[in-house]
Amino acid sequence: MGSFPQTVVSIFRIFLAVTIPLIFVDETYCAEDKHYWYQSANLDLKESLSYAWNTNTAKNVIIFLGDGMSLETIAASRIYNAGEESYLAWEKFPHIAVTKTYDSDKQVPDSASTATAVFCGVKTNYKVTGVDSNVPLNDCEASLNEDYHVDSILAWAQAAGKDTGFVTTTRVTHATPSALYAHSASRKWECEANMPASAAKCKDIARQLVENKPGKDIKVIMGGGRQQLQSNSTGLENDEVNTWSCYRQDGRKLIDEWAADKTARNFSNVVVQNNEELFSVDTENTDFLMGIFNNAHLSMDWNRDTGPKGQPSLENMTVAAIKILQKAEKGFVLAVEGGLIDYAHHRGHAAQALRETIRFSEAVSATLKLIDTTETLVIVTSDHGHAMTFNSGADRGQDVLGIATNSEYDNIPFTVLSYSTGGPNNMAYEVYNSTTAIRKDPSLENTTDFTYSQQAAIVTDEAQHSGTDTLVYAIGPYAHLLHATHEQNYIAHVAAYAAKIGEYYNNSSSNFQAYSFIFLTTLIPILLPRLHR
Ligand SMILES: *[C@@H]1O[C@H](CO)[C@@H](O)[C@H](O)[C@H]1NC(C)=O
Ligand SMILES: *[C@@H]1O[C@H](CO)[C@@H](O)[C@H](O)[C@H]1NC(C)=O
Ligand SMILES: *[C@@H]1O[C@H](CO)[C@@H](O)[C@H](O)[C@H]1NC(C)=O
Ligand SMILES: *[C@@H]1O[C@H](CO)[C@@H](O)[C@H](O)[C@H]1NC(C)=O
Ligand SMILES: *[C@@H]1O[C@H](CO)[C@@H](O)[C@H](O)[C@H]1NC(C)=O
Ligand SMILES: *[C@@H]1O[C@H](CO)[C@@H](O)[C@H](O)[C@H]1NC(C)=O
Ligand SMILES: *[C@@H]1O[C@H](CO)[C@@H](O)[C@H](O)[C@H]1NC(C)=O
Ligand SMILES: [Zn+2]
């Protein structure tokens, strides 16, 4: 069967899967008797039985990573978006896996160590990026040892002649994207100004992006982080220096240097800094695109300026990236990060986190319309869980940002969503004196507002990551290799095997190898404990 009909069939399947539940669900739910659920399950069964393993070589790979997008976040976002019955863009992908997210030295990881696992295929120490566990946090000297460096899927793709890109809603030098191109003993070394004297010999992450391989050969780079790249960046209109993250002071203007390098190498290149500029890019005739839309991270979607001088949505950046990369004869590898889901959770603002997740889903939807899953492997995952909890008590159809019910203990209402850990803004109690503290009544506040902070059980500096497993959703070539509970670093190896890049560059993709691969990974957990005895 040619690729065109297969694509149509797979798009139609996703369309049916998303719309059928909406058609069948009755407003009052009284039509949902046993016949309804039998019928719904039968449709699901038919669809599952229709799946065949796709053992094509993946020409393209797109990895979407929702930072801090826990399963609770996915469930609540789905309800917030279109109700309990709905599905986000990736939820009907045919293959799903679970990954264990602990890193080399911590039970609960950070985004740099997990990005190194997802993108470079190696677990490593908390807060280091693009290096293995031989490099302790902040040890510049150790990070200079190239034996300890780990390459990312972007480096493997480039070595195989593919084009590469990444887009993020955070700074392009932030923890998650940094693992794609940098090797650093600290995720914090985004620009020279934040590096201690002991790290004088090490190159900051921004310079690694612009000066080193694979960074300087990445065709599409989009996100925030202007002040990490350009010294004394005064930003554009209404874009002040963000004193919370580092800002470059060594006089280097890395955006200008990036453009000069491409021009010297005879590549057509363009730098864009707002919507107007991004939307006018001639994607057909552009080799290299750098889009830097803010001094710091991009704005949270709920108060993003969507006008001509404003910032693009994740969907806008993803679509532009794909249009540029799709010209590559040998295919491409693209990483897309919804980075502000985590940022919203850290500040204990559930509504913002759900909104960011829905925008992330829209970027996935737009992607599925542009690519062909017979030749493109699409993986959607998250790096780690988060502190948000999803509480019991609300009726179906109720606002997921609203009140669940009253507490049996203090008779004060509580919200559907709350946090296990949170910052001072998530303080649940009003403290009157040394003996009396009473839990605040959330029904007296607008809990659906983006600025509302849900109550947290433990107050610390901010809401923190959780150690729960994360999900991996996959469609396209070799998506079926994601099928069990895996270590998180397995994801990069599946992408590499499917696309025949990196260590699998010379592997032939016979079914026999696919079977033996699955057979072996299934046997490892059975055999290992026995070998230990
Ligand atoms: C601007 O950059 C120069 C180096 O070019 C540096 O000496 C100066 O301190 C910087 N000014 C500010 C305000 O950061
Ligand atoms: C770029 O193009 C110019 C003019 O055609 C040529 O002289 C030069 O050698 C080229 N440089 C590279 C790096 O290919
Ligand atoms: C930008 O993305 C938004 C959704 O995030 C979409 O509604 C809009 O049409 C996009 N604009 C362009 C020019 O693609
Ligand atoms: C503490 O505050 C509560 C509530 O205002 C009040 O009822 C109680 O008398 C106070 N106790 C002391 C010791 O001040
Ligand atoms: C509560 O906040 C939401 C979201 O910002 C807003 O749409 C709504 O009007 C607010 N409700 C009240 C009663 O202020
Ligand atoms: C693939 O095979 C070629 C020829 O044997 C070899 O030179 C190359 O290093 C191999 N590549 C990888 C990634 O193993
Ligand atoms: C890939 O090829 C190498 C070299 O032939 C072999 O050692 C390795 O087992 C193969 N891996 C898989 C997953 O087939
Ligand atoms: Zn985080």
XYZ file of C-alpha atoms and ligand atoms in Angstrom:
632
model
C 0.000 0.000 0.000
C 1.352 3.449 -0.926
C 1.977 6.011 1.767
C -0.861 8.332 0.741
C -3.787 5.992 1.526
C -2.096 4.907 4.764
C -1.799 8.493 5.905
C -5.412 9.177 5.080
C -6.434 6.056 6.974
C -4.389 6.963 10.036
C -5.641 10.555 10.098
C -9.202 9.254 9.679
C -8.687 6.808 12.549
C -7.515 9.565 14.866
C -10.430 11.738 13.728
C -12.936 8.952 14.465
C -11.354 8.136 17.783
C -11.604 11.740 18.902
C -15.083 12.479 17.547
C -16.986 9.233 18.195
C -17.018 9.626 21.974
C -18.268 13.211 21.550
C -21.120 12.115 19.258
C -22.219 9.306 21.549
C -22.091 11.164 24.831
C -25.521 12.471 25.820
C -25.747 15.718 27.759
C -27.499 14.103 30.697
C -25.488 10.850 30.563
C -28.740 8.830 30.841
C -28.028 7.323 27.428
C -24.838 5.850 28.840
C -26.305 2.525 29.831
C -24.462 -0.760 29.357
C -25.143 -0.703 25.594
C -23.286 2.552 25.287
C -20.172 1.227 27.030
C -20.275 -2.070 25.103
C -20.475 -0.145 21.863
C -17.739 2.280 22.853
C -15.409 -0.572 23.844
C -16.210 -2.473 20.641
C -15.182 0.494 18.539
C -11.996 0.782 20.536
C -11.303 -2.954 20.097
C -11.831 -2.762 16.341
C -9.441 0.108 16.131
C -6.818 -1.701 18.245
C -7.135 -4.868 16.133
C -6.578 -2.834 12.984
C -3.111 -1.726 14.035
C -0.092 -3.212 12.297
C 3.488 -2.658 13.315
C 5.131 -0.005 11.193
C 8.655 -1.251 10.441
C 9.555 1.418 7.913
C 12.748 3.301 8.589
C 11.800 6.632 10.120
C 12.851 9.368 7.709
C 11.901 11.925 10.345
C 11.586 11.922 14.131
C 9.756 14.538 16.203
C 9.983 14.352 19.984
C 7.547 16.504 21.940
C 8.416 16.996 25.595
C 5.955 18.587 28.014
C 8.108 19.760 30.904
C 6.555 18.641 34.192
C 3.516 17.316 32.315
C 2.480 14.677 34.825
C -0.396 12.260 34.261
C -2.514 14.413 36.606
C -1.717 17.408 34.392
C -2.772 15.519 31.268
C -6.040 14.324 32.846
C -6.963 17.757 34.225
C -6.005 19.545 30.985
C -8.168 17.212 28.932
C -11.166 17.975 31.157
C -10.418 21.718 31.194
C -10.141 21.689 27.392
C -13.252 19.754 26.358
C -14.551 17.592 29.182
C -13.941 14.110 30.598
C -14.874 12.369 27.320
C -12.353 14.231 25.182
C -8.787 13.367 24.218
C -5.704 15.521 23.823
C -3.862 15.298 20.490
C -1.582 12.397 21.445
C -3.963 10.347 23.574
C -5.077 8.121 20.701
C -1.573 7.294 19.512
C -1.442 3.495 19.132
C 1.550 2.884 21.397
C 2.168 3.911 24.986
C 4.971 3.272 27.435
C 5.825 4.281 30.965
C 9.264 5.556 31.924
C 11.075 5.600 35.239
C 12.525 9.069 35.718
C 14.996 8.746 38.620
C 18.437 10.040 37.702
C 21.958 8.901 38.610
C 21.952 10.428 42.083
C 18.383 11.550 42.920
C 15.064 9.772 43.299
C 13.312 12.829 41.822
C 15.128 14.330 38.840
C 15.497 17.793 37.346
C 14.945 18.755 33.708
C 18.625 18.709 32.671
C 19.331 15.148 33.795
C 16.049 13.916 32.299
C 16.679 15.759 29.005
C 20.056 14.002 28.864
C 18.187 10.707 29.280
C 15.427 11.447 26.724
C 17.649 13.095 24.087
C 21.094 11.524 24.625
C 20.059 8.069 25.857
C 22.038 8.206 29.111
C 20.912 8.826 32.701
C 23.125 11.252 34.559
C 23.520 13.429 37.654
C 20.984 15.959 38.888
C 21.306 19.307 37.085
C 24.168 18.401 34.719
C 23.531 18.344 30.972
C 24.960 16.392 28.022
C 27.538 14.561 30.152
C 27.425 11.194 31.920
C 27.531 10.458 35.652
C 31.341 10.827 35.743
C 30.742 14.569 35.891
C 29.692 15.771 39.357
C 27.500 18.886 39.528
C 29.597 22.091 39.090
C 32.804 20.161 38.270
C 34.067 22.126 35.257
C 37.301 20.167 35.023
C 35.487 16.797 34.760
C 33.095 18.152 32.139
C 36.036 19.012 29.856
C 36.867 15.303 29.506
C 35.348 14.349 26.155
C 35.081 10.711 27.231
C 32.300 11.870 29.562
C 30.361 13.729 26.867
C 27.186 12.191 25.474
C 25.812 13.063 22.059
C 22.147 13.825 21.425
C 19.735 12.613 18.776
C 20.453 15.900 16.971
C 24.177 15.076 16.747
C 23.365 11.527 15.565
C 20.916 12.897 12.976
C 23.444 15.393 11.641
C 26.083 12.653 11.314
C 23.561 10.718 9.208
C 22.958 13.722 6.929
C 19.618 14.731 8.402
C 18.541 18.269 9.233
C 17.806 19.166 12.859
C 15.935 21.716 14.911
C 14.380 22.513 18.253
C 11.736 24.899 19.512
C 10.831 25.701 23.105
C 8.738 28.134 25.115
C 11.679 28.563 27.517
C 15.086 30.164 26.926
C 16.898 28.274 24.156
C 19.735 27.787 26.658
C 17.472 26.349 29.382
C 17.832 22.882 30.935
C 15.736 20.809 28.510
C 17.047 22.160 25.177
C 20.634 22.388 26.494
C 21.030 18.590 26.454
C 20.466 18.669 22.683
C 23.742 20.504 22.001
C 25.771 21.275 25.156
C 28.003 19.428 27.607
C 27.970 21.267 30.923
C 28.585 20.479 34.598
C 25.725 22.814 35.480
C 22.479 23.729 33.731
C 22.881 27.162 35.300
C 25.907 28.077 33.175
C 23.655 29.499 30.452
C 25.862 32.556 29.986
C 29.319 33.549 31.214
C 28.003 35.920 33.889
C 26.590 33.089 36.002
C 29.736 30.968 36.047
C 31.949 30.784 39.143
C 35.703 31.455 38.911
C 36.283 27.706 39.247
C 34.522 27.249 35.887
C 36.720 29.741 34.022
C 37.937 27.032 31.611
C 34.404 25.965 30.660
C 32.337 27.435 27.857
C 28.851 28.691 28.732
C 25.819 26.948 27.204
C 24.896 29.862 24.880
C 28.378 29.875 23.328
C 28.266 26.087 22.929
C 25.010 26.523 20.975
C 26.490 29.059 18.560
C 30.134 27.954 18.321
C 30.215 24.156 18.688
C 28.816 21.184 16.846
C 26.045 20.117 16.765
C 24.669 23.550 17.867
C 26.109 25.552 14.972
C 24.602 23.108 12.460
C 21.090 23.114 13.965
C 18.899 24.550 11.217
C 16.012 25.785 13.349
C 16.317 27.271 16.842
C 13.361 29.042 18.438
C 12.414 30.194 21.927
C 13.423 32.877 24.417
C 16.810 33.739 25.946
C 17.962 36.849 24.097
C 19.833 38.129 27.147
C 21.845 34.914 27.382
C 22.923 35.400 23.754
C 23.394 39.156 23.318
C 25.439 41.224 25.765
C 23.685 44.147 27.393
C 20.472 43.147 25.698
C 17.982 45.920 26.186
C 15.387 43.759 24.503
C 12.679 44.971 22.242
C 9.564 46.881 23.234
C 8.394 46.092 26.774
C 11.052 43.422 27.145
C 13.165 44.218 30.165
C 16.251 42.390 31.323
C 15.215 39.493 33.506
C 17.429 39.667 36.574
C 16.345 36.238 37.746
C 18.314 34.415 35.031
C 21.808 35.336 33.846
C 22.423 38.084 31.321
C 25.466 38.238 29.118
C 28.078 40.884 29.898
C 31.177 39.800 27.990
C 30.417 42.021 25.020
C 29.638 39.035 22.756
C 26.606 39.304 20.474
C 25.937 35.644 19.743
C 22.804 36.154 17.634
C 24.841 38.351 15.280
C 27.713 35.833 15.360
C 25.275 33.006 14.552
C 24.021 34.870 11.454
C 27.556 35.822 10.347
C 28.657 32.168 10.557
C 25.771 30.980 8.331
C 26.359 33.777 5.836
C 30.079 32.942 5.711
C 29.108 29.332 4.970
C 26.790 30.519 2.167
C 23.566 29.449 3.879
C 20.479 31.587 3.611
C 19.608 32.531 7.169
C 17.158 34.694 9.016
C 16.805 35.962 12.588
C 13.256 36.779 13.729
C 12.190 38.400 17.000
C 8.390 38.751 16.857
C 5.249 37.334 15.210
C 5.322 39.642 12.230
C 8.872 38.598 11.398
C 8.220 34.895 11.973
C 5.075 34.821 9.831
C 6.865 36.515 6.943
C 9.722 33.984 6.773
C 10.041 32.434 3.322
C 10.345 28.838 4.567
C 10.977 27.506 1.041
C 14.137 29.565 0.677
C 15.501 29.608 4.215
C 18.226 27.171 5.306
C 18.749 28.410 8.870
C 16.219 30.132 11.149
C 16.826 31.574 14.604
C 13.755 32.948 16.384
C 14.431 34.648 19.723
C 11.230 36.223 20.961
C 12.006 37.384 24.493
C 14.887 38.230 26.798
C 13.870 35.485 29.210
C 11.432 32.542 28.775
C 8.505 33.288 26.481
C 5.419 34.729 28.185
C 2.853 32.417 29.713
C 0.223 31.821 27.043
C -2.607 33.440 29.073
C -0.946 36.865 28.958
C 1.108 36.487 25.785
C 0.926 39.389 23.306
C -0.377 37.663 20.182
C -0.108 40.793 18.014
C 2.418 41.497 15.225
C 5.081 42.682 17.714
C 4.222 39.908 20.154
C 5.368 36.310 20.636
C 4.330 33.191 18.700
C 2.492 30.232 20.197
C 4.284 26.872 20.452
C 2.122 25.785 17.509
C 3.315 28.737 15.398
C 6.984 27.901 16.093
C 6.477 24.170 15.496
C 4.721 24.705 12.161
C 7.457 27.072 10.935
C 10.153 24.608 12.049
C 8.547 21.684 10.218
C 8.077 23.713 7.037
C 11.781 24.536 6.992
C 12.994 21.047 7.953
C 10.657 19.196 5.566
C 12.847 20.325 2.686
C 15.637 17.994 3.875
C 16.109 15.135 1.414
C 17.380 12.728 4.068
C 14.782 13.786 6.613
C 14.991 15.591 9.929
C 14.924 15.281 13.698
C 13.035 17.961 15.643
C 12.558 18.444 19.399
C 9.630 20.534 20.673
C 9.396 21.548 24.313
C 6.299 22.871 26.076
C 8.505 24.274 28.822
C 6.125 26.520 30.707
C 3.894 23.736 32.046
C 6.654 23.161 34.600
C 7.140 26.897 35.185
C 3.417 27.330 35.984
C 3.424 24.334 38.335
C 6.527 25.556 40.189
C 4.613 28.723 41.010
C 1.551 26.749 42.018
C -0.746 28.124 39.293
C -2.686 25.100 38.042
C -4.824 27.050 35.535
C -1.711 28.298 33.769
C -0.226 24.794 33.643
C -3.419 23.392 32.077
C -3.525 26.208 29.512
C 0.122 25.552 28.551
C -0.674 21.831 28.179
C -3.566 22.587 25.820
C -1.303 24.808 23.727
C 1.224 21.957 23.664
C -1.554 19.660 22.419
C -2.365 22.162 19.665
C 1.258 22.054 18.526
C 0.973 18.247 18.279
C -2.335 18.520 16.344
C -0.856 20.966 13.862
C 2.136 18.651 13.404
C -0.047 15.618 12.612
C -1.623 17.619 9.784
C 1.783 18.421 8.270
C 3.551 15.059 8.456
C 3.002 11.483 7.316
C 3.149 8.890 10.102
C 4.187 6.173 7.659
C 7.626 7.829 7.561
C 7.680 10.093 10.632
C 7.994 8.804 14.178
C 6.218 11.138 16.620
C 6.889 10.679 20.323
C 5.133 12.722 23.017
C 6.449 12.484 26.544
C 7.258 14.366 29.707
C 10.494 14.611 31.648
C 9.138 14.257 35.185
C 6.019 14.522 37.315
C 4.958 17.514 39.371
C 3.407 18.524 42.686
C -0.150 19.008 41.437
C -2.711 16.537 42.804
C -6.191 15.766 41.462
C -8.635 15.471 44.386
C -11.899 13.567 44.683
C -15.415 14.915 45.215
C -16.496 16.846 42.117
C -19.314 15.604 39.891
C -18.600 14.742 36.305
C -18.778 17.829 34.118
C -17.865 20.187 36.964
C -15.132 22.789 36.443
C -11.812 21.073 37.091
C -10.505 24.412 38.374
C -13.420 24.723 40.801
C -14.371 23.361 44.207
C -14.425 19.572 44.707
C -16.528 19.390 47.870
C -16.381 20.246 51.581
C -13.785 18.666 53.833
C -15.307 16.130 56.266
C -12.714 17.274 58.775
C -12.865 21.082 58.862
C -16.082 21.563 56.836
C -14.262 24.062 54.601
C -14.454 23.567 50.804
C -11.374 22.392 48.908
C -10.465 22.605 45.225
C -10.315 19.738 42.708
C -6.657 20.581 42.065
C -4.184 21.268 44.835
C -0.468 20.896 45.407
C 1.529 18.530 47.596
C 4.363 21.067 47.871
C 4.070 24.757 47.072
C 5.480 28.227 47.663
C 4.281 30.784 50.247
C 1.518 31.812 47.779
C 0.081 28.286 48.111
C -0.210 28.548 51.919
C -3.443 26.806 52.878
C -3.789 28.260 56.359
C -4.501 31.647 57.847
C -2.381 31.765 61.008
C -4.028 33.806 63.752
C -1.653 33.216 66.660
C 0.607 30.506 68.047
C -2.320 28.179 68.763
C -4.820 28.880 65.998
C -4.535 28.416 62.245
C -7.609 27.948 60.043
C -7.575 26.651 56.479
C -8.581 29.332 53.976
C -11.917 28.908 52.193
C -11.134 28.739 48.466
C -14.796 29.273 47.542
C -14.307 32.917 48.610
C -11.751 33.375 45.806
C -11.900 33.039 42.018
C -10.182 29.649 41.744
C -10.541 29.610 37.943
C -8.414 32.718 37.510
C -4.950 32.273 36.025
C -3.372 34.051 38.973
C -5.043 31.866 41.621
C -2.688 29.696 43.697
C -4.144 26.364 44.816
C -3.495 25.256 48.394
C -0.428 23.154 49.162
C 0.059 20.648 51.969
C 3.727 21.498 52.501
C 5.015 25.021 51.983
C 8.602 25.411 50.855
C 10.226 27.745 48.291
C 8.024 26.593 45.411
C 6.041 23.570 44.196
C 8.484 20.784 43.402
C 8.837 17.954 40.917
C 7.439 14.537 41.753
C 9.124 11.177 41.365
C 6.273 9.477 39.563
C 6.703 7.703 36.222
C 5.910 9.598 33.039
C 4.062 8.431 29.949
C 5.380 8.120 26.407
C 2.916 8.167 23.500
C 4.133 7.151 20.054
C 2.940 6.826 16.462
C 4.888 6.009 13.299
C 7.860 3.776 12.459
C 8.868 1.493 15.344
C 6.478 3.246 17.739
C 5.690 -0.286 18.981
C 9.128 -0.455 20.636
C 7.579 1.775 23.305
C 5.381 -0.795 25.008
C 6.286 -1.434 28.667
C 7.807 0.217 31.713
C 11.195 1.373 30.464
C 14.087 3.373 31.826
C 13.741 6.939 30.539
C 16.987 6.845 28.530
C 15.450 4.109 26.320
C 13.460 6.770 24.403
C 16.528 8.155 22.578
C 17.533 4.615 21.576
C 14.098 3.889 20.113
C 14.279 7.124 18.086
C 17.790 6.251 16.906
C 16.873 2.670 16.011
C 13.772 3.767 14.086
C 15.690 6.385 12.109
C 18.940 4.358 11.803
C 21.086 7.047 13.310
C 23.708 7.035 16.054
C 24.735 3.563 17.185
C 22.062 2.021 14.915
C 23.286 3.798 11.777
C 24.381 0.485 10.190
C 21.594 -1.733 11.529
C 19.275 -3.258 8.986
C 15.659 -3.038 10.049
C 14.528 -6.614 9.589
C 11.595 -7.792 11.630
C 13.813 -10.452 13.109
C 15.940 -7.783 14.713
C 12.881 -5.959 15.963
C 11.558 -9.144 17.527
C 14.870 -10.119 19.098
C 15.249 -6.597 20.420
C 11.875 -6.742 22.192
C 12.556 -10.295 23.318
C 15.863 -9.244 24.891
C 14.483 -6.142 26.614
C 11.683 -8.282 28.013
C 14.186 -10.840 29.266
C 16.530 -8.343 30.930
C 14.343 -7.729 34.011
C 13.786 -11.490 34.329
C 17.425 -12.480 33.873
C 19.184 -9.691 35.751
C 17.981 -10.573 39.267
C 18.992 -14.193 38.605
C 22.462 -13.222 37.451
C 22.900 -11.211 40.630
C 22.275 -14.173 42.852
C 27.835 45.963 28.887
O 28.861 45.218 28.272
C 30.176 45.659 28.545
C 31.124 44.843 27.746
O 30.889 45.073 26.397
C 30.429 45.592 30.033
O 31.722 46.068 30.322
C 29.387 46.396 30.785
O 29.540 46.227 32.154
C 27.984 45.965 30.379
N 27.013 46.857 30.973
C 25.979 46.373 31.686
C 25.039 47.421 32.207
O 25.796 45.206 31.925
C 30.514 31.102 -0.832
O 30.161 31.591 -2.094
C 31.147 32.427 -2.674
C 30.623 33.035 -3.965
O 30.012 32.066 -4.753
C 32.457 31.632 -2.873
O 33.458 32.450 -3.375
C 32.893 31.056 -1.536
O 34.011 30.223 -1.711
C 31.783 30.269 -0.876
N 32.168 29.897 0.485
C 31.940 28.696 1.010
C 32.375 28.511 2.433
O 31.417 27.797 0.373
C -0.575 30.819 15.601
O -1.034 29.832 16.514
C -2.380 30.009 16.944
C -2.721 28.922 17.947
O -1.710 28.726 18.876
C -3.305 29.923 15.765
O -4.622 30.181 16.180
C -2.892 30.939 14.701
O -3.670 30.756 13.556
C -1.416 30.766 14.347
N -1.022 31.837 13.451
C -0.428 31.585 12.294
C -0.128 32.772 11.437
O -0.105 30.473 11.924
C -6.028 32.856 68.748
O -6.847 33.301 67.706
C -8.170 32.735 67.737
C -8.900 33.188 66.455
O -8.869 34.563 66.312
C -8.865 33.190 68.988
O -10.150 32.576 69.051
C -8.055 32.746 70.202
O -8.591 33.256 71.370
C -6.621 33.258 70.107
N -5.815 32.685 71.160
C -4.905 33.363 71.803
C -4.141 32.628 72.837
O -4.697 34.541 71.542
C -12.706 34.367 37.402
O -11.564 34.255 36.561
C -11.875 33.895 35.225
C -10.567 33.662 34.507
O -9.701 34.745 34.630
C -12.720 35.010 34.611
O -13.054 34.629 33.285
C -13.982 35.192 35.425
O -14.700 36.291 34.912
C -13.641 35.436 36.873
N -14.871 35.393 37.662
C -15.196 36.356 38.509
C -16.460 36.133 39.256
O -14.494 37.335 38.675
C 28.867 2.095 9.966
O 29.666 1.273 9.139
C 30.748 1.962 8.529
C 31.405 1.009 7.542
O 31.671 -0.212 8.199
C 31.704 2.479 9.598
O 32.766 3.185 9.024
C 30.930 3.402 10.538
O 31.764 3.814 11.609
C 29.695 2.721 11.087
N 28.903 3.696 11.825
C 28.448 3.493 13.054
C 27.701 4.627 13.671
O 28.600 2.456 13.646
C 23.010 -3.124 15.584
O 24.171 -3.569 14.899
C 25.270 -3.854 15.746
C 26.478 -4.143 14.882
O 26.133 -5.043 13.880
C 24.889 -5.038 16.643
O 25.940 -5.330 17.526
C 23.663 -4.622 17.468
O 23.216 -5.712 18.240
C 22.514 -4.181 16.550
N 21.443 -3.670 17.395
C 20.167 -3.944 17.181
C 19.204 -3.368 18.130
O 19.783 -4.605 16.231
Zn 11.028 22.155 36.937
